[in-house]
């Protein structure tokens, strides 16, 4: 067994916070805020662009152009901060709500649109940017992240993997297996739980009897840490620390980013049926974007010109997304069969023949 006496066995319930809700720096001294000014401004840009595109995705769904969309409104800091501190060669294993992380990775919004439009590849293009396709089956991506981390370890690479999961996902058996494997095999993997307080209509209080989701780390023998998920600098710092530990052979970390899903679960959901407007208003007052803008202002880094440049970029990207979705070609249904294995299996070939016959397309 691993030498458990060396493992940190406590988790602080107070989330790490570097910037308070009013935009002033906190007294937190374990983590630095000293990023270069251009990085500090870029974090703001990525959060604003994420929110703007998120709104465009919702509009496109309302226009019948997408099958569904899961908004990340309110979680921009948690996603942008976590993705921004990583190397481009570190693999991301998202759930499905991680628009901010995809954009930081440089995944074209049109590719995300293709996934939500329900075309066959469902985000397969993401892999070109070291990002796994979205995982609709909750928690399964954590096993993939651990497997990929163990592969990197065996190949002698120094990349890390980051599994994005939700508070609800922590109740899945798959996530237990992933956490245990990662800890026992010292896998270079970061588990990044965005605790947005809800799993569809189930509150986080119904997910665990532990003091917090981060406390589960103790049972697995890995560090657990809570971070203010609406504070982009805190998320950046905490994930950077965990990634550095993993890269140096120190094994996995379980991070709980405490945040809130300001929108519905998906475009098919009506959250007013299970949560109060009071609650939403309380969290809306903690919105990560105005908070960080106030911080940049106080640091002398914010200007009208910066905001205009960001707004222009967001407008351009919204137009690009609309064009990509409206001009998307219809995919050939045959690709459902021809892209699964290098050589099609007899069972799939039979199904393919049947479908092509029904479509009158058999040569
Ligand atoms: C294995 C599995 N079980 C159930 C579902 C149905 N389902 C879809 S989303 C969801 C809630 C997930 O909540 P959470 O992990 O907190 O992520 P969030 O949606 O809040 O980002 C559930 C249960 C699913 N997709 N996969
Ligand atoms: Mg959730």
mmCIF file of C-alpha atoms and ligand atoms in Angstrom:
data_model
loop_
_atom_site.group_PDB
_atom_site.id
_atom_site.type_symbol
_atom_site.label_atom_id
_atom_site.label_comp_id
_atom_site.label_asym_id
_atom_site.label_seq_id
_atom_site.Cartn_x
_atom_site.Cartn_y
_atom_site.Cartn_z
ATOM 1 C CA UNK A 1 0.000 0.000 0.000
ATOM 2 C CA UNK A 2 1.044 3.571 -0.584
ATOM 3 C CA UNK A 3 2.601 5.392 2.375
ATOM 4 C CA UNK A 4 -0.556 7.156 3.526
ATOM 5 C CA UNK A 5 1.237 8.952 6.342
ATOM 6 C CA UNK A 6 2.760 11.247 3.700
ATOM 7 C CA UNK A 7 -0.603 12.243 2.203
ATOM 8 C CA UNK A 8 -2.344 15.460 3.217
ATOM 9 C CA UNK A 9 -5.453 14.327 5.069
ATOM 10 C CA UNK A 10 -7.340 17.569 5.479
ATOM 11 C CA UNK A 11 -9.355 19.705 3.101
ATOM 12 C CA UNK A 12 -10.098 23.351 3.797
ATOM 13 C CA UNK A 13 -13.827 24.043 3.469
ATOM 14 C CA UNK A 14 -13.129 27.696 2.601
ATOM 15 C CA UNK A 15 -12.523 27.847 -1.142
ATOM 16 C CA UNK A 16 -9.288 29.435 -2.345
ATOM 17 C CA UNK A 17 -10.135 32.967 -3.452
ATOM 18 C CA UNK A 18 -7.722 35.501 -4.930
ATOM 19 C CA UNK A 19 -10.236 38.128 -6.022
ATOM 20 C CA UNK A 20 -13.252 38.931 -3.849
ATOM 21 C CA UNK A 21 -16.752 39.371 -5.257
ATOM 22 C CA UNK A 22 -16.248 43.162 -5.418
ATOM 23 C CA UNK A 23 -13.060 42.791 -7.467
ATOM 24 C CA UNK A 24 -10.576 43.558 -4.677
ATOM 25 C CA UNK A 25 -7.617 41.226 -4.052
ATOM 26 C CA UNK A 26 -8.050 38.964 -1.020
ATOM 27 C CA UNK A 27 -5.414 38.315 1.642
ATOM 28 C CA UNK A 28 -4.742 34.810 0.219
ATOM 29 C CA UNK A 29 -0.967 34.471 0.081
ATOM 30 C CA UNK A 30 -0.385 30.809 -0.835
ATOM 31 C CA UNK A 31 -1.025 31.533 -4.523
ATOM 32 C CA UNK A 32 0.238 34.359 -6.709
ATOM 33 C CA UNK A 33 -1.709 36.749 -8.928
ATOM 34 C CA UNK A 34 1.413 37.742 -10.839
ATOM 35 C CA UNK A 35 0.504 36.767 -14.389
ATOM 36 C CA UNK A 36 1.737 38.990 -17.256
ATOM 37 C CA UNK A 37 -0.705 41.839 -18.111
ATOM 38 C CA UNK A 38 -1.473 40.356 -21.540
ATOM 39 C CA UNK A 39 -2.455 37.035 -19.920
ATOM 40 C CA UNK A 40 -4.618 38.855 -17.362
ATOM 41 C CA UNK A 41 -6.452 40.678 -20.195
ATOM 42 C CA UNK A 42 -6.724 37.516 -22.291
ATOM 43 C CA UNK A 43 -8.508 35.729 -19.428
ATOM 44 C CA UNK A 44 -11.130 38.502 -19.466
ATOM 45 C CA UNK A 45 -11.392 38.272 -23.247
ATOM 46 C CA UNK A 46 -11.944 34.505 -23.127
ATOM 47 C CA UNK A 47 -14.665 34.807 -20.474
ATOM 48 C CA UNK A 48 -16.530 37.511 -22.395
ATOM 49 C CA UNK A 49 -16.229 35.636 -25.714
ATOM 50 C CA UNK A 50 -17.449 32.465 -24.006
ATOM 51 C CA UNK A 51 -20.537 34.220 -22.659
ATOM 52 C CA UNK A 52 -21.316 35.858 -26.003
ATOM 53 C CA UNK A 53 -20.989 32.585 -27.909
ATOM 54 C CA UNK A 54 -23.000 30.797 -25.244
ATOM 55 C CA UNK A 55 -25.854 33.228 -25.935
ATOM 56 C CA UNK A 56 -25.484 32.589 -29.671
ATOM 57 C CA UNK A 57 -25.719 28.823 -29.103
ATOM 58 C CA UNK A 58 -28.949 29.283 -27.157
ATOM 59 C CA UNK A 59 -30.321 31.475 -29.971
ATOM 60 C CA UNK A 60 -29.394 28.871 -32.584
ATOM 61 C CA UNK A 61 -31.216 26.188 -30.616
ATOM 62 C CA UNK A 62 -34.294 28.432 -30.438
ATOM 63 C CA UNK A 63 -34.105 28.816 -34.209
ATOM 64 C CA UNK A 64 -34.196 25.041 -34.579
ATOM 65 C CA UNK A 65 -30.627 24.827 -35.836
ATOM 66 C CA UNK A 66 -29.293 22.721 -32.942
ATOM 67 C CA UNK A 67 -30.692 19.607 -31.324
ATOM 68 C CA UNK A 68 -29.863 20.813 -27.812
ATOM 69 C CA UNK A 69 -27.439 23.056 -25.939
ATOM 70 C CA UNK A 70 -26.053 23.037 -22.389
ATOM 71 C CA UNK A 71 -25.188 26.603 -21.400
ATOM 72 C CA UNK A 72 -22.115 27.344 -19.276
ATOM 73 C CA UNK A 73 -23.388 30.803 -18.239
ATOM 74 C CA UNK A 74 -21.937 31.567 -14.809
ATOM 75 C CA UNK A 75 -19.152 28.967 -15.125
ATOM 76 C CA UNK A 76 -16.876 30.948 -17.445
ATOM 77 C CA UNK A 77 -14.215 31.613 -14.796
ATOM 78 C CA UNK A 78 -14.107 27.967 -13.716
ATOM 79 C CA UNK A 79 -13.609 26.786 -17.291
ATOM 80 C CA UNK A 80 -11.361 29.499 -18.690
ATOM 81 C CA UNK A 81 -9.100 29.538 -15.620
ATOM 82 C CA UNK A 82 -8.659 25.759 -15.616
ATOM 83 C CA UNK A 83 -7.933 25.430 -19.344
ATOM 84 C CA UNK A 84 -5.768 28.544 -19.644
ATOM 85 C CA UNK A 85 -3.045 27.390 -17.250
ATOM 86 C CA UNK A 86 -2.332 24.134 -19.104
ATOM 87 C CA UNK A 87 0.043 23.272 -21.910
ATOM 88 C CA UNK A 88 -1.453 22.714 -25.369
ATOM 89 C CA UNK A 89 -0.278 19.101 -25.161
ATOM 90 C CA UNK A 90 -2.187 18.397 -21.943
ATOM 91 C CA UNK A 91 -5.364 16.487 -22.754
ATOM 92 C CA UNK A 92 -8.790 17.750 -21.702
ATOM 93 C CA UNK A 93 -11.620 15.280 -21.056
ATOM 94 C CA UNK A 94 -14.765 17.403 -20.928
ATOM 95 C CA UNK A 95 -18.277 16.467 -19.846
ATOM 96 C CA UNK A 96 -20.543 18.529 -22.188
ATOM 97 C CA UNK A 97 -20.842 22.003 -20.677
ATOM 98 C CA UNK A 98 -17.241 23.128 -21.221
ATOM 99 C CA UNK A 99 -17.598 25.762 -23.963
ATOM 100 C CA UNK A 100 -15.091 28.034 -22.180
ATOM 101 C CA UNK A 101 -12.457 25.287 -22.135
ATOM 102 C CA UNK A 102 -13.009 24.456 -25.843
ATOM 103 C CA UNK A 103 -12.576 28.115 -26.800
ATOM 104 C CA UNK A 104 -9.392 28.489 -24.764
ATOM 105 C CA UNK A 105 -8.082 25.457 -26.633
ATOM 106 C CA UNK A 106 -8.800 27.155 -29.957
ATOM 107 C CA UNK A 107 -11.525 24.739 -31.021
ATOM 108 C CA UNK A 108 -13.592 26.555 -33.680
ATOM 109 C CA UNK A 109 -17.110 27.309 -32.340
ATOM 110 C CA UNK A 110 -18.501 25.783 -35.553
ATOM 111 C CA UNK A 111 -17.083 22.408 -34.504
ATOM 112 C CA UNK A 112 -18.870 22.718 -31.171
ATOM 113 C CA UNK A 113 -21.977 23.661 -33.157
ATOM 114 C CA UNK A 114 -21.662 20.503 -35.266
ATOM 115 C CA UNK A 115 -21.628 18.422 -32.088
ATOM 116 C CA UNK A 116 -24.785 20.065 -30.711
ATOM 117 C CA UNK A 117 -26.422 19.870 -34.108
ATOM 118 C CA UNK A 118 -26.214 16.115 -33.712
ATOM 119 C CA UNK A 119 -24.105 15.337 -36.754
ATOM 120 C CA UNK A 120 -22.241 12.099 -36.656
ATOM 121 C CA UNK A 121 -18.851 13.093 -35.328
ATOM 122 C CA UNK A 122 -20.081 14.747 -32.131
ATOM 123 C CA UNK A 123 -16.882 16.678 -31.570
ATOM 124 C CA UNK A 124 -14.336 14.251 -32.985
ATOM 125 C CA UNK A 125 -12.428 17.212 -34.450
ATOM 126 C CA UNK A 126 -11.667 18.345 -30.906
ATOM 127 C CA UNK A 127 -8.925 15.707 -30.688
ATOM 128 C CA UNK A 128 -6.726 17.809 -33.003
ATOM 129 C CA UNK A 129 -6.494 20.222 -30.068
ATOM 130 C CA UNK A 130 -5.862 17.506 -27.448
ATOM 131 C CA UNK A 131 -9.465 17.619 -26.275
ATOM 132 C CA UNK A 132 -11.630 14.500 -26.114
ATOM 133 C CA UNK A 133 -15.133 14.611 -27.602
ATOM 134 C CA UNK A 134 -17.959 15.624 -25.260
ATOM 135 C CA UNK A 135 -19.139 12.891 -22.938
ATOM 136 C CA UNK A 136 -22.896 12.718 -22.554
ATOM 137 C CA UNK A 137 -22.776 9.512 -20.419
ATOM 138 C CA UNK A 138 -21.974 11.118 -17.076
ATOM 139 C CA UNK A 139 -18.586 10.359 -15.553
ATOM 140 C CA UNK A 140 -17.267 8.007 -18.229
ATOM 141 C CA UNK A 141 -14.760 10.623 -19.364
ATOM 142 C CA UNK A 142 -12.958 10.376 -16.013
ATOM 143 C CA UNK A 143 -11.918 6.797 -16.816
ATOM 144 C CA UNK A 144 -10.675 7.891 -20.238
ATOM 145 C CA UNK A 145 -8.697 10.691 -18.601
ATOM 146 C CA UNK A 146 -7.028 8.296 -16.166
ATOM 147 C CA UNK A 147 -6.276 5.785 -18.935
ATOM 148 C CA UNK A 148 -4.718 8.500 -21.076
ATOM 149 C CA UNK A 149 -2.712 9.786 -18.110
ATOM 150 C CA UNK A 150 -1.403 6.280 -17.381
ATOM 151 C CA UNK A 151 -0.493 5.868 -21.059
ATOM 152 C CA UNK A 152 1.441 9.163 -21.016
ATOM 153 C CA UNK A 153 3.189 8.005 -17.843
ATOM 154 C CA UNK A 154 4.249 4.718 -19.451
ATOM 155 C CA UNK A 155 5.398 6.454 -22.636
ATOM 156 C CA UNK A 156 7.591 8.751 -20.542
ATOM 157 C CA UNK A 157 5.724 11.878 -21.695
ATOM 158 C CA UNK A 158 5.314 14.754 -19.288
ATOM 159 C CA UNK A 159 1.763 15.673 -20.277
ATOM 160 C CA UNK A 160 -1.122 15.660 -17.821
ATOM 161 C CA UNK A 161 -4.823 15.038 -18.353
ATOM 162 C CA UNK A 162 -7.688 17.020 -16.859
ATOM 163 C CA UNK A 163 -11.079 15.396 -16.383
ATOM 164 C CA UNK A 164 -13.908 17.939 -16.214
ATOM 165 C CA UNK A 165 -16.887 16.587 -14.328
ATOM 166 C CA UNK A 166 -19.944 17.858 -12.516
ATOM 167 C CA UNK A 167 -21.157 17.555 -8.940
ATOM 168 C CA UNK A 168 -23.710 14.993 -10.123
ATOM 169 C CA UNK A 169 -21.024 12.948 -11.849
ATOM 170 C CA UNK A 170 -19.274 12.371 -8.515
ATOM 171 C CA UNK A 171 -22.112 9.958 -7.610
ATOM 172 C CA UNK A 172 -21.322 7.678 -10.556
ATOM 173 C CA UNK A 173 -19.479 4.391 -10.008
ATOM 174 C CA UNK A 174 -17.179 5.157 -12.926
ATOM 175 C CA UNK A 175 -15.840 8.198 -11.087
ATOM 176 C CA UNK A 176 -14.978 6.098 -8.022
ATOM 177 C CA UNK A 177 -13.005 3.706 -10.225
ATOM 178 C CA UNK A 178 -11.242 6.551 -11.986
ATOM 179 C CA UNK A 179 -10.245 8.270 -8.733
ATOM 180 C CA UNK A 180 -9.024 5.043 -7.179
ATOM 181 C CA UNK A 181 -7.005 3.961 -10.217
ATOM 182 C CA UNK A 182 -5.476 7.402 -10.550
ATOM 183 C CA UNK A 183 -4.408 7.501 -6.904
ATOM 184 C CA UNK A 184 -3.058 3.936 -6.749
ATOM 185 C CA UNK A 185 -1.099 4.270 -10.004
ATOM 186 C CA UNK A 186 -0.019 7.872 -9.317
ATOM 187 C CA UNK A 187 -1.520 8.926 -12.652
ATOM 188 C CA UNK A 188 -0.798 12.469 -13.862
ATOM 189 C CA UNK A 189 -4.475 13.386 -13.869
ATOM 190 C CA UNK A 190 -6.411 16.323 -12.412
ATOM 191 C CA UNK A 191 -10.072 15.782 -11.496
ATOM 192 C CA UNK A 192 -11.820 19.110 -11.906
ATOM 193 C CA UNK A 193 -15.321 19.049 -10.457
ATOM 194 C CA UNK A 194 -17.410 22.054 -11.361
ATOM 195 C CA UNK A 195 -19.855 22.068 -8.501
ATOM 196 C CA UNK A 196 -22.544 24.215 -10.124
ATOM 197 C CA UNK A 197 -24.939 23.239 -7.306
ATOM 198 C CA UNK A 198 -27.293 21.212 -9.508
ATOM 199 C CA UNK A 199 -27.425 17.972 -11.493
ATOM 200 C CA UNK A 200 -30.467 18.777 -13.617
ATOM 201 C CA UNK A 201 -33.061 19.142 -10.794
ATOM 202 C CA UNK A 202 -31.071 17.385 -8.038
ATOM 203 C CA UNK A 203 -29.229 19.719 -5.614
ATOM 204 C CA UNK A 204 -25.658 19.009 -4.559
ATOM 205 C CA UNK A 205 -26.897 18.315 -1.018
ATOM 206 C CA UNK A 206 -28.316 15.049 -2.429
ATOM 207 C CA UNK A 207 -25.004 13.972 -3.993
ATOM 208 C CA UNK A 208 -22.890 13.383 -0.914
ATOM 209 C CA UNK A 209 -22.945 13.220 2.881
ATOM 210 C CA UNK A 210 -19.284 14.319 2.972
ATOM 211 C CA UNK A 211 -18.491 17.873 4.153
ATOM 212 C CA UNK A 212 -17.660 18.780 0.539
ATOM 213 C CA UNK A 213 -16.967 17.063 -2.771
ATOM 214 C CA UNK A 214 -13.264 17.852 -2.349
ATOM 215 C CA UNK A 215 -13.259 15.880 0.939
ATOM 216 C CA UNK A 216 -13.727 12.684 -1.063
ATOM 217 C CA UNK A 217 -10.058 13.037 -2.029
ATOM 218 C CA UNK A 218 -9.034 11.986 1.490
ATOM 219 C CA UNK A 219 -10.499 8.521 1.035
ATOM 220 C CA UNK A 220 -8.590 8.036 -2.196
ATOM 221 C CA UNK A 221 -5.315 9.290 -0.747
ATOM 222 C CA UNK A 222 -4.896 12.343 -2.933
ATOM 223 C CA UNK A 223 -4.935 16.084 -2.234
ATOM 224 C CA UNK A 224 -8.375 17.688 -2.325
ATOM 225 C CA UNK A 225 -8.911 21.403 -2.681
ATOM 226 C CA UNK A 226 -11.883 23.757 -2.923
ATOM 227 C CA UNK A 227 -11.604 26.839 -5.073
ATOM 228 C CA UNK A 228 -13.954 29.741 -5.766
ATOM 229 C CA UNK A 229 -15.126 28.729 -9.240
ATOM 230 C CA UNK A 230 -16.252 32.287 -9.987
ATOM 231 C CA UNK A 231 -12.721 33.616 -9.507
ATOM 232 C CA UNK A 232 -10.743 33.059 -12.701
ATOM 233 C CA UNK A 233 -7.357 33.776 -11.110
ATOM 234 C CA UNK A 234 -7.980 31.331 -8.262
ATOM 235 C CA UNK A 235 -9.052 28.590 -10.703
ATOM 236 C CA UNK A 236 -5.976 29.266 -12.828
ATOM 237 C CA UNK A 237 -3.650 29.088 -9.816
ATOM 238 C CA UNK A 238 -5.136 25.970 -8.242
ATOM 239 C CA UNK A 239 -5.250 23.956 -11.473
ATOM 240 C CA UNK A 240 -1.722 25.130 -12.383
ATOM 241 C CA UNK A 241 -0.482 23.840 -9.026
ATOM 242 C CA UNK A 242 -2.230 20.472 -9.446
ATOM 243 C CA UNK A 243 -0.960 20.093 -13.031
ATOM 244 C CA UNK A 244 2.601 20.883 -11.935
ATOM 245 C CA UNK A 245 2.367 18.279 -9.158
ATOM 246 C CA UNK A 246 1.042 15.666 -11.598
ATOM 247 C CA UNK A 247 3.750 16.500 -14.153
ATOM 248 C CA UNK A 248 6.446 16.120 -11.514
ATOM 249 C CA UNK A 249 5.237 12.611 -10.628
ATOM 250 C CA UNK A 250 3.197 13.673 -7.597
ATOM 251 C CA UNK A 251 -0.036 12.029 -8.783
ATOM 252 C CA UNK A 252 -3.623 13.207 -9.060
ATOM 253 C CA UNK A 253 -5.570 15.969 -7.314
ATOM 254 C CA UNK A 254 -9.304 16.396 -6.803
ATOM 255 C CA UNK A 255 -10.370 20.020 -7.210
ATOM 256 C CA UNK A 256 -13.874 21.256 -6.433
ATOM 257 C CA UNK A 257 -14.618 24.568 -8.149
ATOM 258 C CA UNK A 258 -17.596 26.067 -6.337
ATOM 259 C CA UNK A 259 -19.729 27.844 -8.907
ATOM 260 C CA UNK A 260 -23.287 28.092 -10.200
ATOM 261 C CA UNK A 261 -25.200 27.213 -13.351
ATOM 262 C CA UNK A 262 -27.036 30.483 -14.030
ATOM 263 C CA UNK A 263 -29.031 29.042 -16.928
ATOM 264 C CA UNK A 264 -31.175 25.930 -17.298
ATOM 265 C CA UNK A 265 -29.584 22.464 -17.362
ATOM 266 C CA UNK A 266 -30.078 22.435 -21.127
ATOM 267 C CA UNK A 267 -32.321 24.252 -23.552
ATOM 268 C CA UNK A 268 -34.939 21.536 -22.797
ATOM 269 C CA UNK A 269 -35.108 22.346 -19.071
ATOM 270 C CA UNK A 270 -37.238 24.740 -16.999
ATOM 271 C CA UNK A 271 -35.302 25.368 -13.753
ATOM 272 C CA UNK A 272 -38.098 27.494 -12.235
ATOM 273 C CA UNK A 273 -39.788 24.184 -11.422
ATOM 274 C CA UNK A 274 -37.123 23.207 -8.909
ATOM 275 C CA UNK A 275 -35.136 26.259 -7.743
ATOM 276 C CA UNK A 276 -36.049 29.731 -6.499
ATOM 277 C CA UNK A 277 -35.375 33.027 -8.223
ATOM 278 C CA UNK A 278 -33.890 34.206 -4.926
ATOM 279 C CA UNK A 279 -31.168 31.591 -5.199
ATOM 280 C CA UNK A 280 -30.416 32.524 -8.810
ATOM 281 C CA UNK A 281 -30.253 36.226 -7.879
ATOM 282 C CA UNK A 282 -27.826 35.512 -5.039
ATOM 283 C CA UNK A 283 -25.444 33.746 -7.414
ATOM 284 C CA UNK A 284 -25.952 36.259 -10.220
ATOM 285 C CA UNK A 285 -24.507 38.857 -7.838
ATOM 286 C CA UNK A 286 -21.319 36.732 -7.793
ATOM 287 C CA UNK A 287 -21.065 36.711 -11.614
ATOM 288 C CA UNK A 288 -17.422 36.030 -12.507
ATOM 289 C CA UNK A 289 -17.201 38.516 -15.387
ATOM 290 C CA UNK A 290 -18.029 41.896 -13.735
ATOM 291 C CA UNK A 291 -15.919 40.816 -10.751
ATOM 292 C CA UNK A 292 -12.848 40.253 -12.887
ATOM 293 C CA UNK A 293 -13.471 43.406 -14.919
ATOM 294 C CA UNK A 294 -13.473 45.391 -11.648
ATOM 295 C CA UNK A 295 -10.192 43.714 -10.693
ATOM 296 C CA UNK A 296 -8.581 44.631 -14.032
ATOM 297 C CA UNK A 297 -9.864 48.187 -13.645
ATOM 298 C CA UNK A 298 -8.307 48.508 -10.196
ATOM 299 C CA UNK A 299 -5.024 47.175 -11.618
ATOM 300 C CA UNK A 300 -5.088 49.805 -14.371
ATOM 301 C CA UNK A 301 -5.363 47.108 -17.053
ATOM 302 C CA UNK A 302 -8.924 47.704 -18.253
ATOM 303 C CA UNK A 303 -9.775 50.280 -20.913
ATOM 304 C CA UNK A 304 -12.670 51.133 -23.222
ATOM 305 C CA UNK A 305 -10.421 50.109 -26.109
ATOM 306 C CA UNK A 306 -9.854 46.658 -24.619
ATOM 307 C CA UNK A 307 -13.593 46.175 -24.121
ATOM 308 C CA UNK A 308 -14.335 47.346 -27.676
ATOM 309 C CA UNK A 309 -11.711 45.011 -29.123
ATOM 310 C CA UNK A 310 -13.186 42.089 -27.173
ATOM 311 C CA UNK A 311 -16.739 43.005 -28.207
ATOM 312 C CA UNK A 312 -15.664 43.150 -31.872
ATOM 313 C CA UNK A 313 -14.005 39.731 -31.625
ATOM 314 C CA UNK A 314 -17.067 38.241 -29.936
ATOM 315 C CA UNK A 315 -19.332 39.674 -32.649
ATOM 316 C CA UNK A 316 -17.085 38.220 -35.379
ATOM 317 C CA UNK A 317 -17.052 34.803 -33.716
ATOM 318 C CA UNK A 318 -20.845 34.813 -33.262
ATOM 319 C CA UNK A 319 -21.217 35.486 -36.986
ATOM 320 C CA UNK A 320 -18.711 32.719 -37.802
ATOM 321 C CA UNK A 321 -20.659 30.308 -35.623
ATOM 322 C CA UNK A 322 -23.968 31.191 -37.275
ATOM 323 C CA UNK A 323 -22.418 30.776 -40.733
ATOM 324 C CA UNK A 324 -20.848 27.440 -39.794
ATOM 325 C CA UNK A 325 -24.150 26.115 -38.446
ATOM 326 C CA UNK A 326 -26.394 27.444 -41.230
ATOM 327 C CA UNK A 327 -23.986 26.339 -43.981
ATOM 328 C CA UNK A 328 -23.246 22.938 -42.400
ATOM 329 C CA UNK A 329 -23.449 20.161 -44.994
ATOM 330 C CA UNK A 330 -25.760 17.227 -44.391
ATOM 331 C CA UNK A 331 -23.566 14.325 -43.387
ATOM 332 C CA UNK A 332 -23.741 11.043 -45.246
ATOM 333 C CA UNK A 333 -25.501 8.552 -42.989
ATOM 334 C CA UNK A 334 -23.138 5.856 -44.310
ATOM 335 C CA UNK A 335 -20.358 7.427 -42.214
ATOM 336 C CA UNK A 336 -22.073 6.124 -39.080
ATOM 337 C CA UNK A 337 -20.866 2.695 -40.157
ATOM 338 C CA UNK A 338 -17.612 3.422 -41.954
ATOM 339 C CA UNK A 339 -15.919 5.508 -39.277
ATOM 340 C CA UNK A 340 -16.202 3.187 -36.262
ATOM 341 C CA UNK A 341 -13.499 0.579 -37.031
ATOM 342 C CA UNK A 342 -10.579 0.523 -39.462
ATOM 343 C CA UNK A 343 -12.320 -2.504 -40.985
ATOM 344 C CA UNK A 344 -16.062 -2.786 -40.668
ATOM 345 C CA UNK A 345 -17.308 -5.765 -38.617
ATOM 346 C CA UNK A 346 -19.717 -8.301 -40.159
ATOM 347 C CA UNK A 347 -22.554 -7.198 -37.836
ATOM 348 C CA UNK A 348 -22.168 -3.548 -38.742
ATOM 349 C CA UNK A 349 -21.829 -4.426 -42.425
ATOM 350 C CA UNK A 350 -25.195 -6.240 -42.265
ATOM 351 C CA UNK A 351 -26.843 -3.216 -40.634
ATOM 352 C CA UNK A 352 -25.252 -0.944 -43.193
ATOM 353 C CA UNK A 353 -26.531 -3.066 -46.078
ATOM 354 C CA UNK A 354 -30.021 -3.035 -44.574
ATOM 355 C CA UNK A 355 -30.068 0.759 -44.220
ATOM 356 C CA UNK A 356 -28.629 1.384 -47.681
ATOM 357 C CA UNK A 357 -31.233 -1.017 -49.144
ATOM 358 C CA UNK A 358 -34.016 0.877 -47.357
ATOM 359 C CA UNK A 359 -32.657 4.124 -48.758
ATOM 360 C CA UNK A 360 -32.474 2.562 -52.231
ATOM 361 C CA UNK A 361 -28.747 3.164 -52.310
ATOM 362 C CA UNK A 362 -27.385 -0.355 -52.801
ATOM 363 C CA UNK A 363 -25.100 -0.536 -55.833
HETATM 364 C C1 LIG B 1 -24.600 7.644 -17.068
HETATM 365 C C2 LIG B 1 -25.654 8.704 -17.164
HETATM 366 N N1 LIG B 1 -26.678 8.715 -16.290
HETATM 367 C C3 LIG B 1 -27.626 9.668 -16.369
HETATM 368 C C4 LIG B 1 -27.563 10.633 -17.346
HETATM 369 C C5 LIG B 1 -28.634 11.700 -17.415
HETATM 370 N N2 LIG B 1 -28.049 12.999 -17.050
HETATM 371 C C6 LIG B 1 -27.736 13.925 -17.972
HETATM 372 S S1 LIG B 1 -27.062 15.298 -17.300
HETATM 373 C C7 LIG B 1 -27.212 14.696 -15.743
HETATM 374 C C8 LIG B 1 -26.773 15.518 -14.551
HETATM 375 C C9 LIG B 1 -25.307 15.776 -14.497
HETATM 376 O O1 LIG B 1 -25.029 16.694 -13.484
HETATM 377 P P1 LIG B 1 -23.577 17.226 -13.197
HETATM 378 O O2 LIG B 1 -22.589 16.112 -13.255
HETATM 379 O O3 LIG B 1 -23.635 18.016 -11.950
HETATM 380 O O4 LIG B 1 -23.251 18.168 -14.459
HETATM 381 P P2 LIG B 1 -23.944 19.533 -14.912
HETATM 382 O O5 LIG B 1 -25.019 19.159 -15.889
HETATM 383 O O6 LIG B 1 -24.479 20.201 -13.702
HETATM 384 O O7 LIG B 1 -22.879 20.323 -15.589
HETATM 385 C C10 LIG B 1 -27.775 13.418 -15.755
HETATM 386 C C11 LIG B 1 -28.068 12.623 -14.561
HETATM 387 C C12 LIG B 1 -26.487 10.582 -18.264
HETATM 388 N N3 LIG B 1 -26.345 11.477 -19.229
HETATM 389 N N4 LIG B 1 -25.558 9.625 -18.148
HETATM 390 MG MG1 LIG B 2 -23.868 20.071 -11.718
#
